[in-house]
Amino acid sequence: MKTITILGSTGSIGTQALSLVRLHPDRYRVAALTAHRNADLFFEQVREFRPAFAALTGVRPGEEPPIPDGLSFCTFAFGPDALHTAAADVPADMVLVSIVGIAGLAGVLDALNAGRQVLLANKEALVTGGHLVTDLAARVGKPLLPVDSEHSAIFQCLQGAAGNTPVSLLLTASGGPFRTWPREKIDRATPAEALRHPNWSMGAKITVDSASMFNKALEIMEARWLFGLPAEKIRVVVHPQSIVHSAVEFADGAVVAQLGIPDMRVPIGYAMSYPERLPTGGERLDLIRMASLTFEEGDPVRFPALRLAGECLRAGGAACTVLNGANEAAVAAFLQEKIPFGGITRLVEEAVEALPGLPADSIDEIYEADRRARQFVAERMKGGL
Ligand code: NAD
Ligand code: MG
């Protein structure tokens, strides 16, 4: 029996993790849950999974919703400070960080500081604070367990590596809904079109990131910190069927890949039960039924995110944080229909260019770079796009 705390329990990853708890009640017990604002689903989850502590982190003092009857077994908290309590103060064997955006960074650091095993879905924590997070994880002796499907795939491929370091990582990408679209059409895409991902059902932000391929840019950065290889050795391979979840190449030319139906319960479950494997309730891969698996080069002209990832990693400092902060702000503006889809890439490129050389040696410097990137986007949007 393992106890698990889930930060961001009402999201796409959080609810799928809870479906695995539901499937294996003899293996997992929920210690604490946090959600941001979705009170209805949050209280429903508390009723079903009976954590000792639960928090709505996006609720301001004075706005607390009434606590439904029959939940007196749980201590409730409201507001952003409760994230620390859930991550660090409530005892748990593992903490799944499935919050979206840089908001996940504090939760990751808090959980590691408390010596917890972190299961990491939140890629933005490594994009912005990769060096702080990986240093701390090494110091407390709790290496991160990746949940992102590509990184879980690479992690699984490395289980059989017997100490051999890969010479390169092959990071697969579905290519998103605009893979074959011309640039002018991509520039004018609507939120409804960007939210129609061909293979995965995910939260809104990461779905838009998949359409712009900023998701792959963030994943290149995530892979750099998880596996310690430079950007030059991380190759994006567009694979529209999303069956090969990623691969590693060794010195002798052998390529080891992990395959499966696109179903996030597999990487979430692998992190939860690692090193054991348990059923997830999902469909199984039948290679005979796969008509074909295809692979192609990503296009950095239509998807400049692919080029920006390497540039920001090479620039160092807070360049990746600036990319991430500008992207978060731009995606939010796009979803509110304030800017066209093409504006996301334009704003991020301009922010990265306008804010070079910012330091990122401490959490305060990272937050400052994030704030300046968002401020840049807000100011730039006033001029119209
Ligand atoms: P989502 O939007 O569906 O859910 C986000 C969760 O975080 C919700 O529970 C929400 O209440 C909470 N939250 C939102 N803003 C918050 C804030 N400011 N502070 C605290 N909590 C907040 O997102 P998702 O699709 O589940 O993605 C979560 C993370 O996992 C992201 O970093 C994403 O990149 C990563 N990820 C997701 C998938 C996927 O299939 N959904 C796959 C790989 C990686
Ligand atoms: Mg991924």
Coordinates of C-alpha atoms and ligand atoms in Angstrom, one line a residue:
M1 CA 0.0 0.0 0.0
K2 CA 1.4 3.4 -1.0
T3 CA 0.0 6.8 -0.1
I4 CA -0.2 9.5 -2.8
T5 CA -0.8 13.2 -2.8
I6 CA -2.1 14.7 -6.0
L7 CA -1.5 18.4 -6.7
G8 CA -3.9 19.3 -9.5
S9 CA -6.4 16.5 -9.0
T10 CA -9.2 17.9 -11.1
G11 CA -7.2 18.1 -14.3
S12 CA -6.7 15.6 -17.1
I13 CA -3.7 13.9 -15.5
G14 CA -5.1 14.2 -11.9
T15 CA -8.4 12.5 -12.8
Q16 CA -6.6 9.7 -14.7
A17 CA -4.4 9.1 -11.7
L18 CA -7.4 8.9 -9.5
S19 CA -8.9 6.4 -11.9
L20 CA -5.9 4.2 -11.2
V21 CA -6.4 4.6 -7.4
R22 CA -10.0 3.5 -8.0
L23 CA -8.8 0.5 -10.0
H24 CA -6.3 -0.6 -7.3
P25 CA -7.8 0.2 -3.9
D26 CA -5.5 -2.4 -2.3
R27 CA -2.4 -0.6 -3.6
Y28 CA -3.0 3.1 -3.2
R29 CA -4.5 5.5 -0.7
V30 CA -4.9 9.2 -1.2
A31 CA -3.2 11.4 1.4
A32 CA -4.1 14.8 0.1
L33 CA -5.7 16.5 -3.0
T34 CA -5.5 20.0 -4.3
A35 CA -7.4 21.7 -7.1
H36 CA -7.5 25.3 -8.2
R37 CA -11.1 26.4 -8.6
N38 CA -13.3 23.5 -9.7
A39 CA -15.1 23.1 -6.3
D40 CA -17.8 20.6 -7.5
L41 CA -15.4 18.0 -8.9
F42 CA -13.0 18.6 -6.0
F43 CA -15.6 17.9 -3.3
E44 CA -16.8 14.9 -5.2
Q45 CA -13.2 13.5 -5.3
V46 CA -12.8 14.2 -1.5
R47 CA -16.0 12.2 -0.9
E48 CA -14.8 9.3 -3.0
F49 CA -11.1 9.1 -2.1
R50 CA -11.3 10.3 1.6
P51 CA -8.0 12.2 1.9
A52 CA -7.0 13.6 5.3
F53 CA -6.3 17.0 3.8
A54 CA -7.6 18.8 0.7
A55 CA -7.2 22.4 -0.6
L56 CA -8.6 24.7 -3.3
T57 CA -5.6 26.8 -4.0
G58 CA -7.3 29.4 -6.3
V59 CA -9.9 30.5 -3.8
R60 CA -9.3 33.9 -2.1
P61 CA -10.2 34.5 1.6
G62 CA -13.8 35.4 1.9
E63 CA -14.7 33.4 -1.3
E64 CA -14.6 29.9 0.3
P65 CA -17.4 27.7 -1.0
P66 CA -19.5 25.9 1.7
I67 CA -18.2 22.5 2.6
P68 CA -20.8 19.8 1.8
D69 CA -22.1 17.6 4.5
G70 CA -20.4 14.3 5.4
L71 CA -16.8 15.4 4.7
S72 CA -15.7 16.0 8.3
F73 CA -13.0 13.3 8.0
C74 CA -11.0 15.8 5.9
T75 CA -9.2 19.0 6.9
F76 CA -9.9 21.7 4.2
A77 CA -7.8 24.7 3.3
F78 CA -8.2 27.5 0.8
G79 CA -5.8 29.8 -1.0
P80 CA -2.3 29.5 -2.5
D81 CA -0.4 28.8 0.8
A82 CA -2.3 25.5 1.1
L83 CA -0.2 24.0 -1.8
H84 CA 2.8 23.9 0.6
T85 CA 0.8 22.1 3.3
A86 CA -0.4 19.5 0.8
A87 CA 3.0 19.0 -0.8
A88 CA 5.2 19.0 2.3
D89 CA 3.3 18.7 5.6
V90 CA 0.9 15.9 4.9
P91 CA 2.8 12.6 5.1
A92 CA 2.7 10.7 1.8
D93 CA 5.0 8.2 0.0
M94 CA 4.7 10.1 -3.3
V95 CA 3.4 13.4 -4.6
L96 CA 2.1 13.6 -8.2
V97 CA 2.5 17.2 -9.5
S98 CA -0.2 17.6 -12.2
I99 CA -0.7 21.3 -11.9
V100 CA -0.4 23.2 -15.2
G101 CA 2.2 26.0 -15.7
I102 CA 5.0 27.5 -13.7
A103 CA 2.6 27.3 -10.7
G104 CA 3.8 23.7 -10.4
L105 CA 7.4 24.6 -9.6
A106 CA 6.8 25.5 -6.0
G107 CA 4.9 22.3 -5.4
V108 CA 7.8 20.2 -6.8
L109 CA 10.4 22.0 -4.7
D110 CA 8.2 21.8 -1.5
A111 CA 7.6 18.1 -2.0
L112 CA 11.3 17.4 -2.6
N113 CA 12.4 19.5 0.4
A114 CA 10.1 17.3 2.5
G115 CA 11.9 14.2 1.1
R116 CA 8.9 13.0 -1.0
Q117 CA 9.1 11.0 -4.2
V118 CA 7.9 13.3 -6.9
L119 CA 5.9 11.9 -9.9
L120 CA 6.3 14.8 -12.4
A121 CA 3.6 15.6 -15.0
N122 CA 4.2 19.4 -14.7
K123 CA 7.0 19.9 -17.4
E124 CA 7.0 23.7 -16.8
A125 CA 8.8 23.1 -13.4
L126 CA 11.8 21.6 -15.3
V127 CA 11.6 24.2 -18.1
T128 CA 11.9 27.1 -15.6
G129 CA 13.7 25.6 -12.6
G130 CA 15.4 22.5 -14.1
H131 CA 18.7 23.0 -12.4
L132 CA 17.2 23.8 -8.9
V133 CA 14.8 20.8 -9.1
T134 CA 17.3 18.2 -10.3
D135 CA 20.0 19.4 -7.8
L136 CA 17.5 19.2 -5.0
A137 CA 16.2 15.8 -6.1
A138 CA 19.8 14.5 -6.2
R139 CA 20.5 15.9 -2.8
V140 CA 17.5 14.3 -1.1
G141 CA 18.1 11.1 -3.0
K142 CA 14.7 11.0 -4.7
P143 CA 15.2 11.1 -8.5
L144 CA 12.1 12.4 -10.3
L145 CA 9.7 9.8 -11.9
P146 CA 8.6 11.3 -15.2
V147 CA 4.9 11.1 -16.2
D148 CA 5.0 13.0 -19.5
S149 CA 4.5 10.1 -22.0
E150 CA 7.7 10.8 -24.0
H151 CA 9.9 11.1 -20.9
S152 CA 8.3 8.0 -19.3
A153 CA 9.1 6.2 -22.6
I154 CA 12.7 7.2 -22.5
F155 CA 12.9 6.3 -18.8
Q156 CA 11.4 2.9 -19.5
C157 CA 13.9 2.4 -22.4
L158 CA 16.8 3.2 -20.0
Q159 CA 15.7 0.5 -17.5
G160 CA 17.6 -2.0 -19.6
A161 CA 20.6 0.2 -20.4
A162 CA 22.9 -1.4 -17.7
G163 CA 24.8 1.9 -17.2
N164 CA 25.2 2.6 -20.9
T165 CA 24.6 6.3 -21.6
P166 CA 22.5 6.9 -24.7
V167 CA 24.2 8.9 -27.6
S168 CA 20.9 10.5 -28.5
L169 CA 17.2 10.7 -27.5
L170 CA 14.4 10.5 -30.2
L171 CA 11.5 12.5 -28.9
T172 CA 8.4 11.7 -30.8
A173 CA 5.7 14.2 -31.6
S174 CA 2.2 13.7 -33.1
G175 CA 2.6 16.9 -35.0
G176 CA -0.7 18.2 -33.6
P177 CA -3.8 19.2 -35.6
F178 CA -1.9 21.6 -37.9
R179 CA 0.9 19.2 -38.9
T180 CA 0.0 19.4 -42.6
W181 CA -1.4 23.0 -42.7
P182 CA 0.3 25.9 -44.6
R183 CA 1.7 28.6 -42.4
E184 CA -1.0 31.2 -43.3
K185 CA -3.8 28.9 -42.3
I186 CA -2.0 28.0 -39.0
D187 CA -1.7 31.7 -38.2
R188 CA -5.5 32.1 -38.4
A189 CA -6.5 28.9 -36.6
T190 CA -9.3 29.3 -34.1
P191 CA -9.3 28.0 -30.4
A192 CA -11.8 25.2 -31.5
E193 CA -9.4 24.0 -34.2
A194 CA -6.3 24.2 -31.9
L195 CA -8.2 22.2 -29.2
R196 CA -8.9 19.3 -31.6
H197 CA -5.9 17.1 -30.9
P198 CA -5.8 14.0 -33.2
N199 CA -4.6 11.5 -30.6
W200 CA -4.7 12.7 -27.0
S201 CA -7.3 14.2 -24.8
M202 CA -5.6 16.7 -22.5
G203 CA -6.0 20.0 -20.6
A204 CA -6.5 23.1 -22.8
K205 CA -3.1 24.7 -22.3
I206 CA -1.1 21.6 -23.3
T207 CA -3.4 20.9 -26.2
V208 CA -2.8 24.4 -27.6
D209 CA 1.0 23.9 -27.0
S210 CA 0.7 20.6 -29.1
A211 CA -0.8 22.6 -31.9
S212 CA 2.0 25.2 -31.9
M213 CA 4.6 22.6 -31.1
F214 CA 5.7 24.6 -28.0
N215 CA 4.8 21.5 -26.2
K216 CA 7.7 19.7 -27.9
A217 CA 9.9 22.7 -27.2
L218 CA 9.1 22.4 -23.5
E219 CA 9.7 18.7 -23.7
I220 CA 13.1 19.1 -25.2
M221 CA 14.0 21.3 -22.2
E222 CA 12.4 18.7 -19.9
A223 CA 14.4 15.9 -21.4
R224 CA 17.6 17.9 -21.1
W225 CA 17.1 18.1 -17.3
L226 CA 15.7 14.6 -16.8
F227 CA 18.4 12.8 -18.8
G228 CA 21.3 15.2 -18.9
L229 CA 21.8 15.3 -22.6
P230 CA 22.3 18.6 -24.5
A231 CA 19.8 19.9 -27.0
E232 CA 21.9 18.8 -29.9
K233 CA 21.4 15.1 -28.9
I234 CA 17.7 15.4 -28.5
R235 CA 16.0 14.9 -31.9
V236 CA 12.3 15.5 -32.5
V237 CA 10.7 12.9 -34.8
V238 CA 7.2 13.6 -36.0
H239 CA 5.1 10.4 -35.7
P240 CA 1.5 11.1 -36.4
Q241 CA 0.1 7.8 -35.0
S242 CA 1.5 8.3 -31.5
I243 CA 2.3 4.6 -31.0
V244 CA 6.1 5.0 -30.5
H245 CA 6.2 7.2 -27.4
S246 CA 9.9 7.9 -27.8
A247 CA 13.2 6.0 -28.2
V248 CA 16.9 6.1 -27.2
E249 CA 19.9 5.4 -29.4
F250 CA 23.1 3.7 -28.0
A251 CA 26.7 3.8 -29.2
D252 CA 26.4 0.6 -31.2
G253 CA 23.5 2.0 -33.2
A254 CA 20.8 0.1 -31.4
V255 CA 17.6 2.1 -30.9
V256 CA 15.3 1.0 -28.1
A257 CA 11.7 2.4 -28.2
Q258 CA 8.6 2.1 -26.0
L259 CA 5.3 1.5 -27.8
G260 CA 1.7 1.5 -26.8
I261 CA -1.8 2.9 -27.5
P262 CA -1.8 6.6 -26.7
D263 CA -3.2 6.4 -23.1
M264 CA -1.8 8.6 -20.3
R265 CA -2.8 6.0 -17.7
V266 CA 0.3 3.9 -18.8
P267 CA 2.9 6.5 -18.0
I268 CA 1.0 7.8 -14.9
G269 CA 0.6 4.2 -13.7
Y270 CA 4.2 3.3 -14.4
A271 CA 5.3 6.3 -12.2
M272 CA 2.8 5.3 -9.5
S273 CA 3.8 1.6 -9.3
Y274 CA 7.4 1.9 -10.3
P275 CA 9.3 -0.4 -10.7
E276 CA 6.3 -2.7 -10.8
R277 CA 3.8 -2.7 -13.6
L278 CA 0.0 -3.0 -12.9
P279 CA -3.0 -3.1 -15.3
T280 CA -4.5 0.3 -16.2
G281 CA -7.8 -0.8 -17.6
G282 CA -6.8 0.5 -21.1
E283 CA -6.9 -0.9 -24.6
R284 CA -3.9 -3.0 -25.5
L285 CA -1.6 -2.5 -28.6
D286 CA -2.2 -4.9 -31.5
L287 CA 0.7 -4.4 -33.9
I288 CA -1.1 -6.5 -36.6
R289 CA -3.9 -4.0 -36.6
M290 CA -1.6 -1.0 -37.1
A291 CA -1.6 -0.3 -40.8
S292 CA 1.7 1.6 -40.7
L293 CA 3.9 3.7 -38.5
T294 CA 5.3 6.7 -40.2
F295 CA 8.1 9.2 -39.2
E296 CA 9.0 12.6 -40.6
E297 CA 11.1 15.7 -39.8
G298 CA 9.5 18.5 -37.8
D299 CA 9.3 21.8 -39.7
P300 CA 11.0 24.7 -37.9
V301 CA 9.7 27.1 -40.5
R302 CA 6.0 26.5 -39.8
F303 CA 6.7 25.6 -36.1
P304 CA 9.5 28.0 -34.9
A305 CA 9.1 26.5 -31.4
L306 CA 11.3 23.6 -32.5
R307 CA 14.1 26.0 -33.3
L308 CA 13.6 28.2 -30.2
A309 CA 14.0 25.3 -27.8
G310 CA 17.6 24.7 -28.7
E311 CA 18.3 28.4 -28.9
C312 CA 17.0 29.1 -25.4
L313 CA 18.8 26.0 -23.9
R314 CA 22.1 27.2 -25.4
A315 CA 21.5 30.8 -24.2
G316 CA 21.1 29.5 -20.6
G317 CA 20.1 31.8 -17.7
A318 CA 16.4 32.5 -17.7
A319 CA 15.9 32.2 -21.5
C320 CA 13.7 29.0 -21.1
T321 CA 11.7 30.7 -18.3
V322 CA 11.1 33.7 -20.6
L323 CA 9.9 31.4 -23.4
N324 CA 7.6 29.6 -21.0
G325 CA 6.2 32.7 -19.3
A326 CA 5.5 34.4 -22.6
N327 CA 3.9 31.2 -24.0
E328 CA 1.7 30.8 -20.9
A329 CA 0.5 34.4 -21.2
A330 CA 0.1 34.1 -25.0
V331 CA -1.9 30.9 -24.8
A332 CA -4.2 32.4 -22.3
A333 CA -4.8 35.4 -24.5
F334 CA -5.4 33.1 -27.5
L335 CA -7.9 31.0 -25.6
Q336 CA -9.7 34.3 -24.7
E337 CA -9.7 35.1 -28.4
K338 CA -7.6 38.3 -27.8
I339 CA -4.9 37.2 -30.3
P340 CA -4.7 35.0 -33.4
F341 CA -3.0 31.6 -33.2
G342 CA 0.0 32.9 -35.1
G343 CA 0.4 35.6 -32.4
I344 CA 1.5 33.0 -29.8
T345 CA 4.7 32.2 -31.7
R346 CA 5.3 35.8 -32.6
L347 CA 4.9 37.0 -29.0
V348 CA 7.2 34.3 -27.6
E349 CA 9.9 34.9 -30.2
E350 CA 9.8 38.7 -29.5
A351 CA 9.9 38.1 -25.7
V352 CA 12.9 35.8 -26.0
E353 CA 14.7 38.4 -28.1
A354 CA 13.7 41.4 -25.9
L355 CA 14.7 39.8 -22.6
P356 CA 18.1 38.2 -23.1
G357 CA 20.6 37.4 -20.3
L358 CA 18.3 37.4 -17.3
P359 CA 19.6 35.3 -14.4
A360 CA 17.9 32.2 -13.0
D361 CA 20.1 31.2 -10.1
S362 CA 17.4 31.3 -7.5
I363 CA 13.6 30.8 -7.4
D364 CA 13.2 34.6 -6.9
E365 CA 15.1 35.3 -10.1
I366 CA 13.1 32.7 -12.0
Y367 CA 9.8 34.2 -10.8
E368 CA 11.1 37.7 -11.8
A369 CA 12.0 36.5 -15.3
D370 CA 8.6 34.9 -15.6
R371 CA 6.9 38.1 -14.5
R372 CA 8.9 40.2 -17.0
A373 CA 8.0 37.8 -19.8
R374 CA 4.3 38.1 -19.0
Q375 CA 4.6 41.8 -18.7
F376 CA 6.3 42.0 -22.1
V377 CA 3.4 40.0 -23.6
A378 CA 0.8 42.2 -21.9
E379 CA 2.4 45.4 -23.1
R380 CA 3.1 44.1 -26.6
M381 CA -0.6 43.0 -27.0
K382 CA -1.7 46.6 -26.4
G383 CA -0.1 47.5 -29.7
G384 CA -2.3 44.9 -31.5
L385 CA -1.1 41.8 -33.3
Ligands
NAD1 P1 -5.4 20.5 -16.7 O1 -5.6 22.0 -17.1 O2 -6.4 19.5 -17.2 O3 -5.4 20.4 -15.1 C1 -4.6 21.3 -14.3 C2 -4.8 21.0 -12.8 O4 -4.0 22.0 -12.1 C3 -6.2 21.2 -12.3 O5 -6.5 20.3 -11.3 C4 -6.3 22.7 -11.8 O6 -7.3 22.8 -10.8 C5 -4.9 22.8 -11.3 N1 -4.4 24.2 -11.5 C6 -4.5 25.1 -12.5 N2 -3.9 26.2 -12.3 C7 -3.3 26.1 -11.1 C8 -2.6 27.0 -10.3 N3 -2.3 28.3 -10.7 N4 -2.2 26.6 -9.1 C9 -2.5 25.4 -8.6 N5 -3.2 24.5 -9.3 C10 -3.6 24.9 -10.5 O7 -3.9 20.2 -17.1 P2 -3.4 18.7 -17.6 O8 -3.6 18.5 -19.0 O9 -3.8 17.7 -16.6 O10 -1.8 19.0 -17.4 C11 -1.2 19.1 -16.2 C12 0.3 19.1 -16.4 O11 0.7 17.8 -16.9 C13 0.8 20.2 -17.4 O12 2.0 20.7 -17.0 C14 1.0 19.4 -18.7 O13 1.9 19.9 -19.5 C15 1.4 18.0 -18.1 N6 1.1 16.9 -19.0 C16 -0.2 16.6 -19.3 C17 -0.6 15.6 -20.2 C18 -2.0 15.2 -20.5 O14 -2.2 14.2 -21.1 N7 -3.0 16.0 -20.0 C19 0.5 14.8 -20.8 C20 1.8 15.1 -20.4 C21 2.1 16.2 -19.6
MG2 MG 4.3 14.7 -23.8

